[in-house]
Coordinates of C-alpha atoms and ligand atoms in Angstrom, one line a residue:
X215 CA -95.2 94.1 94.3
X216 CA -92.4 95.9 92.1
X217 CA -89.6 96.0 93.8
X218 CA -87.5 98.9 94.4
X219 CA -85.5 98.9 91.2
X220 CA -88.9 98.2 89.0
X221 CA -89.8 102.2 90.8
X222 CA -87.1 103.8 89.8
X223 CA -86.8 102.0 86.1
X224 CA -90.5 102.8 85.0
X225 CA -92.2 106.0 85.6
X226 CA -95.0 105.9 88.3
X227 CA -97.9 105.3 86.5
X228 CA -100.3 103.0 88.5
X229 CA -102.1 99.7 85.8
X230 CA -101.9 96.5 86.0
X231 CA -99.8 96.9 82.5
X232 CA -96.9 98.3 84.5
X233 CA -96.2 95.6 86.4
X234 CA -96.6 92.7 83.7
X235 CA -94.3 94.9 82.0
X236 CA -92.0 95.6 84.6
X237 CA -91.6 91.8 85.1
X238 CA -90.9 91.3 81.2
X239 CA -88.3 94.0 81.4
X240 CA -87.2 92.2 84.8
X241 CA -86.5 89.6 82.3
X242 CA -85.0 90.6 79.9
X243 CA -82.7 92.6 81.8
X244 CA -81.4 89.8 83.1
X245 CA -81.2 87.9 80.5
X246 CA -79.4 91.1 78.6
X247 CA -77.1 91.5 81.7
X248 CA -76.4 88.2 81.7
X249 CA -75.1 88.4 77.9
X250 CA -73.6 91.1 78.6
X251 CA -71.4 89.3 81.5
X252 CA -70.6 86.4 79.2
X253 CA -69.4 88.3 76.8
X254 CA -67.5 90.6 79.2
X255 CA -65.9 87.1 80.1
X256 CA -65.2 85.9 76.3
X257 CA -63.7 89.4 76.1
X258 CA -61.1 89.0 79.0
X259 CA -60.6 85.4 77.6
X260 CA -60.0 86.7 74.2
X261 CA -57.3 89.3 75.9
X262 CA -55.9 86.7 77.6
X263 CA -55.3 84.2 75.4
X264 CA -54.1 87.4 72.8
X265 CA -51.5 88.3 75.4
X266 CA -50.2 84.4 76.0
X267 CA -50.0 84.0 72.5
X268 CA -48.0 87.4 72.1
X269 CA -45.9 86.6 75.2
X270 CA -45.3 83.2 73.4
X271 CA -44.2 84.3 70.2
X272 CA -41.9 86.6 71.7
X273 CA -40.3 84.2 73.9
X274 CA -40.2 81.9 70.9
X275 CA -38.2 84.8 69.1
X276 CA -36.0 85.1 71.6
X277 CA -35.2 82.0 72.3
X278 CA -35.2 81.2 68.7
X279 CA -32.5 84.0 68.0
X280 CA -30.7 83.3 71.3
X281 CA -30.2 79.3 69.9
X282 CA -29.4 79.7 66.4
X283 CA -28.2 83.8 66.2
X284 CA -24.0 83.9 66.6
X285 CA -24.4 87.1 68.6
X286 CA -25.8 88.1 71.8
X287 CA -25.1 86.6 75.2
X288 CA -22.6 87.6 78.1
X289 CA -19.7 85.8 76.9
X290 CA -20.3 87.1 73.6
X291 CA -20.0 90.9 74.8
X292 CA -16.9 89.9 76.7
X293 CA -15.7 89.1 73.1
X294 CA -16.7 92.1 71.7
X295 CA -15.3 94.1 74.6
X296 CA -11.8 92.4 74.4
X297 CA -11.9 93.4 71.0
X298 CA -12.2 96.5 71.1
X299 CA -9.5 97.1 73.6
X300 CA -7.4 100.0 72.5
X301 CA -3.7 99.3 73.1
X302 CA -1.8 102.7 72.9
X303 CA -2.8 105.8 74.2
X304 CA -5.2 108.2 72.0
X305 CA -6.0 104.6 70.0
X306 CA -9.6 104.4 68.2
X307 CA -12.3 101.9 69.1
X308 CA -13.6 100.7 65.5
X309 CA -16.2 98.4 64.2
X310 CA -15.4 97.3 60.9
X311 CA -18.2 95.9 58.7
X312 CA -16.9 93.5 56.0
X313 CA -14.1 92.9 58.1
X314 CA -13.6 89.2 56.3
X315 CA -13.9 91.1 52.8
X316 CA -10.3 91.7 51.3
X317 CA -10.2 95.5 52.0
X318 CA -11.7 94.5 55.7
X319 CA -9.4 92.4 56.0
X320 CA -6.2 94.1 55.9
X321 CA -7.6 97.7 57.7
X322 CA -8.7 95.3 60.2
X323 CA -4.9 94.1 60.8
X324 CA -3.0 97.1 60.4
X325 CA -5.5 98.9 63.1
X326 CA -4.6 96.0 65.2
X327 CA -1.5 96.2 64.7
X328 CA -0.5 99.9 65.9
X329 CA -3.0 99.4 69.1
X330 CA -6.6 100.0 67.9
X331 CA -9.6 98.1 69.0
X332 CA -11.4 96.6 66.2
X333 CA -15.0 95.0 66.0
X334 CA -15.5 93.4 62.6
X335 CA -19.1 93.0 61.6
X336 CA -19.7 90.0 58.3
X337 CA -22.5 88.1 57.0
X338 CA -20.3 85.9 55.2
X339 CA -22.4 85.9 52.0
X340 CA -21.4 83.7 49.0
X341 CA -21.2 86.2 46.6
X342 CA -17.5 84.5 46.0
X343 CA -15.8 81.5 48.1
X344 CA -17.1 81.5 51.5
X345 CA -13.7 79.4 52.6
X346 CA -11.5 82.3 51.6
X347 CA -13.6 84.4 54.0
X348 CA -13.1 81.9 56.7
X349 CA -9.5 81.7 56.4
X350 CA -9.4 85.5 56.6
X351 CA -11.1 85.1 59.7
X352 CA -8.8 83.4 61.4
X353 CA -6.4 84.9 60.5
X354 CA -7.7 87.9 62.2
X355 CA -9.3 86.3 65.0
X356 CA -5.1 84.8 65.3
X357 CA -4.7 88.6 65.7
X358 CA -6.8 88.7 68.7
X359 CA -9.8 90.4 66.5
X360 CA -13.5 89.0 67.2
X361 CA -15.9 88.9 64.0
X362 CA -19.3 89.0 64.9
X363 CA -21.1 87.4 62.0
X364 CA -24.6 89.4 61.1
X365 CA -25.5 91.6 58.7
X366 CA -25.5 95.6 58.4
X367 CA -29.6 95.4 57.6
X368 CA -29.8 94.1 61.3
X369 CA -30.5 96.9 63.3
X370 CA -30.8 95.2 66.5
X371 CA -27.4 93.8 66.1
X372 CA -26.1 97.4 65.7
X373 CA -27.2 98.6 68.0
X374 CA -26.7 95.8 70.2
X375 CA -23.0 96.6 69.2
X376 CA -23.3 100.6 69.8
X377 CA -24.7 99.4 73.3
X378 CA -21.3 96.9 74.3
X379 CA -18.8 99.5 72.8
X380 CA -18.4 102.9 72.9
X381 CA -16.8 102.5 69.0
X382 CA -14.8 106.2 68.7
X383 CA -14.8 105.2 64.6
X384 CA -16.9 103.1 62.0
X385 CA -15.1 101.8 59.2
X386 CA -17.7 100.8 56.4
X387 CA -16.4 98.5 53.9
X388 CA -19.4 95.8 53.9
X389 CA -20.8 96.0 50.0
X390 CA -22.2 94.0 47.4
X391 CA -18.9 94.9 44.9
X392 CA -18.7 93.9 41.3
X393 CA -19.5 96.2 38.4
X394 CA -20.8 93.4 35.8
X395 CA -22.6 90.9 38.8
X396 CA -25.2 94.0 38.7
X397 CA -27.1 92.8 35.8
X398 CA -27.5 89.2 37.3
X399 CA -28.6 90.4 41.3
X400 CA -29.5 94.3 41.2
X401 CA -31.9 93.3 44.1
X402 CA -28.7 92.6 46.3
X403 CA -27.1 95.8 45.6
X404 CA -29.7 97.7 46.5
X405 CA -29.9 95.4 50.2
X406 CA -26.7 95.9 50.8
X407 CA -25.0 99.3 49.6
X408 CA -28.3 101.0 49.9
X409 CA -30.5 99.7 52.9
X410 CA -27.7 98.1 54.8
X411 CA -25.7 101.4 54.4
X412 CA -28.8 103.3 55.8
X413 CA -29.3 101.0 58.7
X414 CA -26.0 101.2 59.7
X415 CA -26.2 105.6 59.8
X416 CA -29.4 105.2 61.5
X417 CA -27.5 102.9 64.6
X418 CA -24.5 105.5 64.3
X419 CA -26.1 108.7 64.7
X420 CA -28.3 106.9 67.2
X421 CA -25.3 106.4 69.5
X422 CA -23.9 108.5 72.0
X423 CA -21.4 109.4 71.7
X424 CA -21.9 109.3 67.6
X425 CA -18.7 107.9 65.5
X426 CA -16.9 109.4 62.6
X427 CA -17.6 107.1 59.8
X428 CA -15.2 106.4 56.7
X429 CA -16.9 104.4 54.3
X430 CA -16.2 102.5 50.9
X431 CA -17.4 104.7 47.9
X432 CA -16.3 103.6 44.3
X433 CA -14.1 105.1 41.2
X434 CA -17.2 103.4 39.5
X435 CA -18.8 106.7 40.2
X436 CA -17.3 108.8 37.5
X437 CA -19.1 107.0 35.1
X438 CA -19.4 108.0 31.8
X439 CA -16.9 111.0 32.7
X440 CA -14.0 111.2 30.3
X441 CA -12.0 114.3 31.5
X442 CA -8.8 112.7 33.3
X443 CA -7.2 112.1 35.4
X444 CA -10.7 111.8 37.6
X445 CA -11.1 114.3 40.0
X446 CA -13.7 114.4 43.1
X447 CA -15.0 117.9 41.6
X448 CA -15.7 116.1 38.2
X449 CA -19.1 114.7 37.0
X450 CA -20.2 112.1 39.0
X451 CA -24.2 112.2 37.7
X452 CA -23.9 109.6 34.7
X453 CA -22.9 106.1 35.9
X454 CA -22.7 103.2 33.9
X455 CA -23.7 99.9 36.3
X456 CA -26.2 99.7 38.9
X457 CA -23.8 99.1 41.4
X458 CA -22.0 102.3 40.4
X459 CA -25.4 104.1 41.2
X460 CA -25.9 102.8 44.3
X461 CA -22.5 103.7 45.4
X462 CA -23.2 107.3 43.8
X463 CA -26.4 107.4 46.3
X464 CA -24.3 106.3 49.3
X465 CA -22.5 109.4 48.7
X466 CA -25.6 111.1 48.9
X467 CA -27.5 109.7 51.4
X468 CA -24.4 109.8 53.4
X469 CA -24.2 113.6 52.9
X470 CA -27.9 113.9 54.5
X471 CA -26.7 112.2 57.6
X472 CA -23.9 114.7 57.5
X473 CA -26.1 117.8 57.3
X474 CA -28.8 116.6 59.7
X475 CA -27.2 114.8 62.5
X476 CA -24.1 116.0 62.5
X477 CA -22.1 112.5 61.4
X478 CA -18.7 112.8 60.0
X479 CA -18.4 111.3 57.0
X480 CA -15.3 110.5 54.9
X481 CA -16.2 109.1 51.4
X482 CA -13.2 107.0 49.9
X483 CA -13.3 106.3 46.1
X484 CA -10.8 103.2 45.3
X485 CA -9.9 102.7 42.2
X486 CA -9.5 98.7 41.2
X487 CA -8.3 98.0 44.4
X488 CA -6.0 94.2 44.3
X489 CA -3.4 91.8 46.3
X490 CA -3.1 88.7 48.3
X491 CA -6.0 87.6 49.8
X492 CA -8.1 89.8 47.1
X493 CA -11.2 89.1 45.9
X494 CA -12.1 86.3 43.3
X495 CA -14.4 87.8 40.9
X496 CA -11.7 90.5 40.1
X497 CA -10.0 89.7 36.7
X498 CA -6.3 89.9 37.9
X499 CA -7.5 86.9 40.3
X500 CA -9.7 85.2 37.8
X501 CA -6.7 85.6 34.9
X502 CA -4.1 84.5 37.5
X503 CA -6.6 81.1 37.8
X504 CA -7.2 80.5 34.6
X505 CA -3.4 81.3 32.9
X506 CA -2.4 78.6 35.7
X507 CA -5.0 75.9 34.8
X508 CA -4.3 76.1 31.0
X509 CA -8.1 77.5 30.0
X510 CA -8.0 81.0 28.1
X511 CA -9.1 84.5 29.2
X512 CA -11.4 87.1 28.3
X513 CA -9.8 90.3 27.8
X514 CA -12.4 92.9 27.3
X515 CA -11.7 96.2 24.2
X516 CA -13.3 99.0 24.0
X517 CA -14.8 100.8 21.1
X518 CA -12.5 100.4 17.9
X519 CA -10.4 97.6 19.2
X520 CA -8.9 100.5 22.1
X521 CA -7.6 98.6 24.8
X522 CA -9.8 99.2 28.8
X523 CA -7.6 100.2 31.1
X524 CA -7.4 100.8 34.7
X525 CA -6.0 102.8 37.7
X526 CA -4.9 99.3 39.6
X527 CA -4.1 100.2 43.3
X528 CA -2.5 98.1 45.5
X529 CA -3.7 96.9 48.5
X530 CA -1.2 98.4 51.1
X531 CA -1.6 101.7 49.5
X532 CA -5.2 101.7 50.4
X533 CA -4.6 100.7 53.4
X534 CA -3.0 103.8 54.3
X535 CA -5.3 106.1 52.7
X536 CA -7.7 104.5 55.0
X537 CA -6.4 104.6 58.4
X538 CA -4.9 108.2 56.8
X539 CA -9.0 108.8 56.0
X540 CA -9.5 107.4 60.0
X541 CA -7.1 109.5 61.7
X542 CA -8.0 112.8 60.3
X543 CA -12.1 112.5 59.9
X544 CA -12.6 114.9 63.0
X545 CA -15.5 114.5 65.4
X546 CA -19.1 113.6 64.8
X547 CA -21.0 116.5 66.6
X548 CA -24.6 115.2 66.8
X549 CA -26.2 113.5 70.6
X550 CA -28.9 111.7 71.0
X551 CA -29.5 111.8 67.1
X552 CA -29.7 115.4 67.0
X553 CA -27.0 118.0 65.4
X554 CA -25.0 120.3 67.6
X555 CA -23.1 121.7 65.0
X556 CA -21.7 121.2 61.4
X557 CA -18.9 118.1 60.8
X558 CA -16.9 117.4 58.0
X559 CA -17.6 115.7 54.9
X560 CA -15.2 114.7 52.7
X561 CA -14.5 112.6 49.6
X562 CA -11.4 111.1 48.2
X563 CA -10.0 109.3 45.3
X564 CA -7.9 106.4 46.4
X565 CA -6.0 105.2 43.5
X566 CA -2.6 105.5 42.0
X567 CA -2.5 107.6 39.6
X568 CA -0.9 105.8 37.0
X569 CA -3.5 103.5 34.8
X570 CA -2.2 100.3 32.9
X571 CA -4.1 98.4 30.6
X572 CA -5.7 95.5 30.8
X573 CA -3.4 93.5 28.0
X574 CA -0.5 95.0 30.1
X575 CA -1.5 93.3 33.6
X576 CA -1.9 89.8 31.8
X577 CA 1.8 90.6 30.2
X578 CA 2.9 91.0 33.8
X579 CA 0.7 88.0 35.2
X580 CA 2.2 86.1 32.0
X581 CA 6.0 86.5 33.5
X582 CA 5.6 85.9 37.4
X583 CA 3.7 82.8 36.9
X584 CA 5.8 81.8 34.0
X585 CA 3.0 81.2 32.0
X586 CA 1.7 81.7 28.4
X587 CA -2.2 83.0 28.6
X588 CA -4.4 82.3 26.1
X589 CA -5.8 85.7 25.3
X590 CA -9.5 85.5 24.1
X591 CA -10.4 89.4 22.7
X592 CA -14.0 90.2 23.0
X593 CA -15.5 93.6 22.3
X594 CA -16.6 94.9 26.1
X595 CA -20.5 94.0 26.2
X596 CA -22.5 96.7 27.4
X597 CA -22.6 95.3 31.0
X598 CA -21.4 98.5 32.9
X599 CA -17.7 98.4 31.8
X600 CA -16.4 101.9 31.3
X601 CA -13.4 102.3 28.8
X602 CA -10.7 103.5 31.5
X603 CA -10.0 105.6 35.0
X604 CA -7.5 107.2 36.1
X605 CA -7.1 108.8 39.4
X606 CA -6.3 112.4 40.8
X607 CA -5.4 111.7 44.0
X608 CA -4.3 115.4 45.2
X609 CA -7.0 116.1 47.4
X610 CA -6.0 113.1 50.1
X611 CA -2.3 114.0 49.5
X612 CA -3.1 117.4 50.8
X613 CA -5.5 115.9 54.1
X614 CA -3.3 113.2 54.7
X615 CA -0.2 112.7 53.1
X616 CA -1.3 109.8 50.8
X617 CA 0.9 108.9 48.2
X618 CA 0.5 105.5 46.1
X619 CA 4.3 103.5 46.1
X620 CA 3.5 100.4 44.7
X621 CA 3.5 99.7 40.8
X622 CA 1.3 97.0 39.0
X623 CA 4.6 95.1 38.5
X624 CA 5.6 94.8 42.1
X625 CA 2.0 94.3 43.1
X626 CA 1.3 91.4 41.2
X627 CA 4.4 90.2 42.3
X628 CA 3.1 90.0 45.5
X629 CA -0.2 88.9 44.8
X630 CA 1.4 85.8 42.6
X631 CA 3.2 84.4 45.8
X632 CA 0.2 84.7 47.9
X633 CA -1.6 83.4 45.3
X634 CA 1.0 79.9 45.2
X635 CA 1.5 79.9 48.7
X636 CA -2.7 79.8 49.5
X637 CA -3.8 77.4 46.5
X638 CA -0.5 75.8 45.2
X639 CA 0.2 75.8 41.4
X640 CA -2.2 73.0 40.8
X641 CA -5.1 74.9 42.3
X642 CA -7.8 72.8 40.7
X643 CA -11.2 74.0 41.0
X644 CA -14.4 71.5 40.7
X645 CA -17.5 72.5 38.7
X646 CA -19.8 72.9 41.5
X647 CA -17.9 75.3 42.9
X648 CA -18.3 78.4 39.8
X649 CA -21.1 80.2 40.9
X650 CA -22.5 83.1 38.8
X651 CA -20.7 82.2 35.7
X652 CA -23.1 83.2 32.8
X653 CA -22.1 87.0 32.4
X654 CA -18.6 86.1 31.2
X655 CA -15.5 84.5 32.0
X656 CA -15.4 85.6 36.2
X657 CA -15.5 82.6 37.7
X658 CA -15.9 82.8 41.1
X659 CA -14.8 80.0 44.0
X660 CA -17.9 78.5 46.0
Ligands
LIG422 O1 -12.6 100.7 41.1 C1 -13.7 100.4 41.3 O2 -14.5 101.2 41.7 C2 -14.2 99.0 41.1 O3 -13.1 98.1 40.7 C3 -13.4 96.8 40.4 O4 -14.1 96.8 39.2 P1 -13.3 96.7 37.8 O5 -12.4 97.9 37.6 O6 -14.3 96.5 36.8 O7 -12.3 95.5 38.1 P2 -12.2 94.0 37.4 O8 -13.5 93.3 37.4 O9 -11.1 93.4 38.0 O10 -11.9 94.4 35.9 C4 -10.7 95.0 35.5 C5 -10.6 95.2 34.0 O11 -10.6 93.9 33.4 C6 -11.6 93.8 32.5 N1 -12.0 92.4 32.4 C7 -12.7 91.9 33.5 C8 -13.1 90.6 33.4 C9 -12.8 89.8 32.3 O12 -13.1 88.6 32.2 N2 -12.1 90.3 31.3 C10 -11.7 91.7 31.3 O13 -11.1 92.1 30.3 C11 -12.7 94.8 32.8 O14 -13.4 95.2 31.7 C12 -11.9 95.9 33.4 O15 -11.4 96.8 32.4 C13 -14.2 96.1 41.5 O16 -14.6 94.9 41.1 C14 -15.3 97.0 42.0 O17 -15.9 96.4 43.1 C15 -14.8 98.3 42.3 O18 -15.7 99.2 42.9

């Protein structure tokens, strides 16, 4: 007899047929539901062995970054927090990326040093001699500042950071700098001073409450201009070097964080910024080196034999257009990454006004070290270089009072007896440490 299920499958019809056939399709329903089961079982085994092996990898991650990352963990935030500790009332909370770079470096201390809590952010790249970012490290970590070492293309640190601190102020001087390195690594100008500076807006007008950023532009951008003295109205559309582009887009992709979250921005353009505990690839550092060790220089000329010359700014001076730049940027006024209202945007030149050429600064090198350089004149490749710049520097008088006081002369001075006191006279340099040597006389320290 069919059973009950056999009725209500096949229609009614009476034959011997329709029960041979209801047994056959007794069959194979079984044998289809039973298929059907297994692979309703290989299914759930496929999910779960898909979700362990998901659940693995991320614990892997994690505990692979929690081992061999230097960030994250509690004792790490208490750093972080202890950091950025104001100490005076109305003080400012700011994370400073390239703090270990030579413009980081000395923002980060004088911040410190009238009460602000400061957060530096460095990935310690060997661009130039990673030991000369270490010692700048500690001697700001002797100044009760905490580096976190990571890089600005690591969102989850940033925001990691944004989460720990409520920073009232980002001070953005993490680059890839150097006009003429362009040509040899484009690819990391274009990580650092293009995506790094875009992950780093993205985490800033993510926070709330949203910092004012003041951020490292470059005289680089004038370019090709040759109306002087350079002013921030001039031509900025024509630049010479890569790196001089990609600091001509920060200033534009910084403007669309302006005009759509709400971010205040402050744009600084230094002009050939130098002084102890400067950078090595710079030619005043390079010279200095080389004029010590005996080997000659290359000293760059322009078309017909015209010597380059440059707005040289010292290092203190910049400092204080900066933390002028910082104390005057006015409120962000974007919330959970949307714009309540328009904030400022503002560029500056940051130079001094006064350009010298570049046979001058050896001249002046030439006396405070007491020693003869042996010049070597070589008509300026076409690597970037532009012929001169010279700084207006009106605009950030009028914002904040900022007014260049220290000549090339007295500069260098400086600069020489750090230089002594850090190396020693003999400062001999081995040939594995040069790194990036083929584009011209710039050595720089490994
Ligand atoms: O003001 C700026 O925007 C830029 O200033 C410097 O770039 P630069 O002015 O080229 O500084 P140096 O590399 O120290 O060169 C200074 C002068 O010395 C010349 N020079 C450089 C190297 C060399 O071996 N010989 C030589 O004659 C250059 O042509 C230039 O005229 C910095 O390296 C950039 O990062 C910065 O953005």
């Amino acid at each position: 007899m069919p059973s009950k299920l056999e009725d209500e499958l096949f229609p009614s019809t009476p034959g011997k047929f329709k029960i041979e056939r209801a047994h056959t399709m007794n069959r194979q329903f079984h044998r289809c539901f039973s298929s059907t089961s297994t692979m309703f079982v290989w299914a759930l085994l496929l999910i779960a062995l898909t979700a362990s092996y998901l659940s693995l990898q991320s614990f892997l991650d994690t505990g692979s970054r929690y081992f061999s990352a230097s960030w994250g963990g509690i004792q790490w935030e208490k750093q972080v927090r202890n950091s950025a500790q104001t100490h005076r009332n109305g003080g400012m909370s700011v994370l400073v990326t390239g703090a270990a770079g030579f413009v980081g470096t000395h923002v980060s201390l004088a911040l410190k040093k009238r009460g602000d809590g400061v957060v530096g952010l460095d990935n310690f790249n060997d661009y130039y001699d990673q030991s000369l970012k270490k010692a700048r490290k500690s001697l700001l970590n002797e100044h009760g500042i905490f580096i976190v070492e990571g890089d600005i293309n690591d969102a989850k640190l940033l925001d990691k950071l944004f989460d720990v601190v409520v920073f009232t102020h980002v001070m953005h001087l993490a680059a890839q700098a150097g006009v003429r390195y362009a040509m040899e690594n484009p690819q990391s100008y274009v990580h650092s001073n293009i995506a790094g500076l875009v992950t780093l807006l993205e985490a800033c007008k993510s926070a709330n409450p949203q910092p004012s950023i003041v951020w490292a532009s470059s005289s680089s951008v004038y370019g090709l201009n040759d109306k002087v003295p350079f002013s921030e109205s001039d031509r900025t559309d024509r630049p010479a070097s890569l790196y001089a582009a990609t600091k001509k887009a920060g200033e534009e992709i910084t403007h669309t964080y302006n005009h759509i979250y709400g971010l205040s921005i402050t744009g600084l353009r230094f002009f050939t910024v130098y002084g102890p505990w400067g950078r090595p690839d710079m030619a005043y550092f390079s010279f200095t080196r080389n004029i010590l060790q005996g080997k000659p220089i290359t000293v760059y000329r322009g078309k017909n034999r015209v010597d380059l010359a440059r707005d040289f700014t010292y290092i203190d001076d910049i400092v204080k257009g900066c933390l002028g730049s910082l104390d005057t940027s006015g409120k962000s006024t974007g919330s959970g990454g949307k714009k309540r209202g328009p904030a400022p945007f503002r560029i500056f030149n940051l130079g001094n006004t006064s350009p010298v050429t570049v046979p001058t600064l050896v001249s002046i090198l030439e006396r405070h070290l007491q020693k003869k350089a042996k010049r070597n004149f070589v008509d300026m490749p076409g690597n970037g270089d532009v012929p001169f710049t010279h700084a207006n520097t009106s605009l950030a008088r009028k914002a904040f009072g900022y007014k260049p006081t220290t000549d090339l002369q007295t500069g260098l001075k400086k600069f020489v007896k750090w230089y002594l006191s850090y190396y020693g006279y003999n400062h001999v340099i081995h040939e594995g440490q040069f790194r990036h040597l083929k584009s011209g006389s710039v050595a720089v320290l490994d």
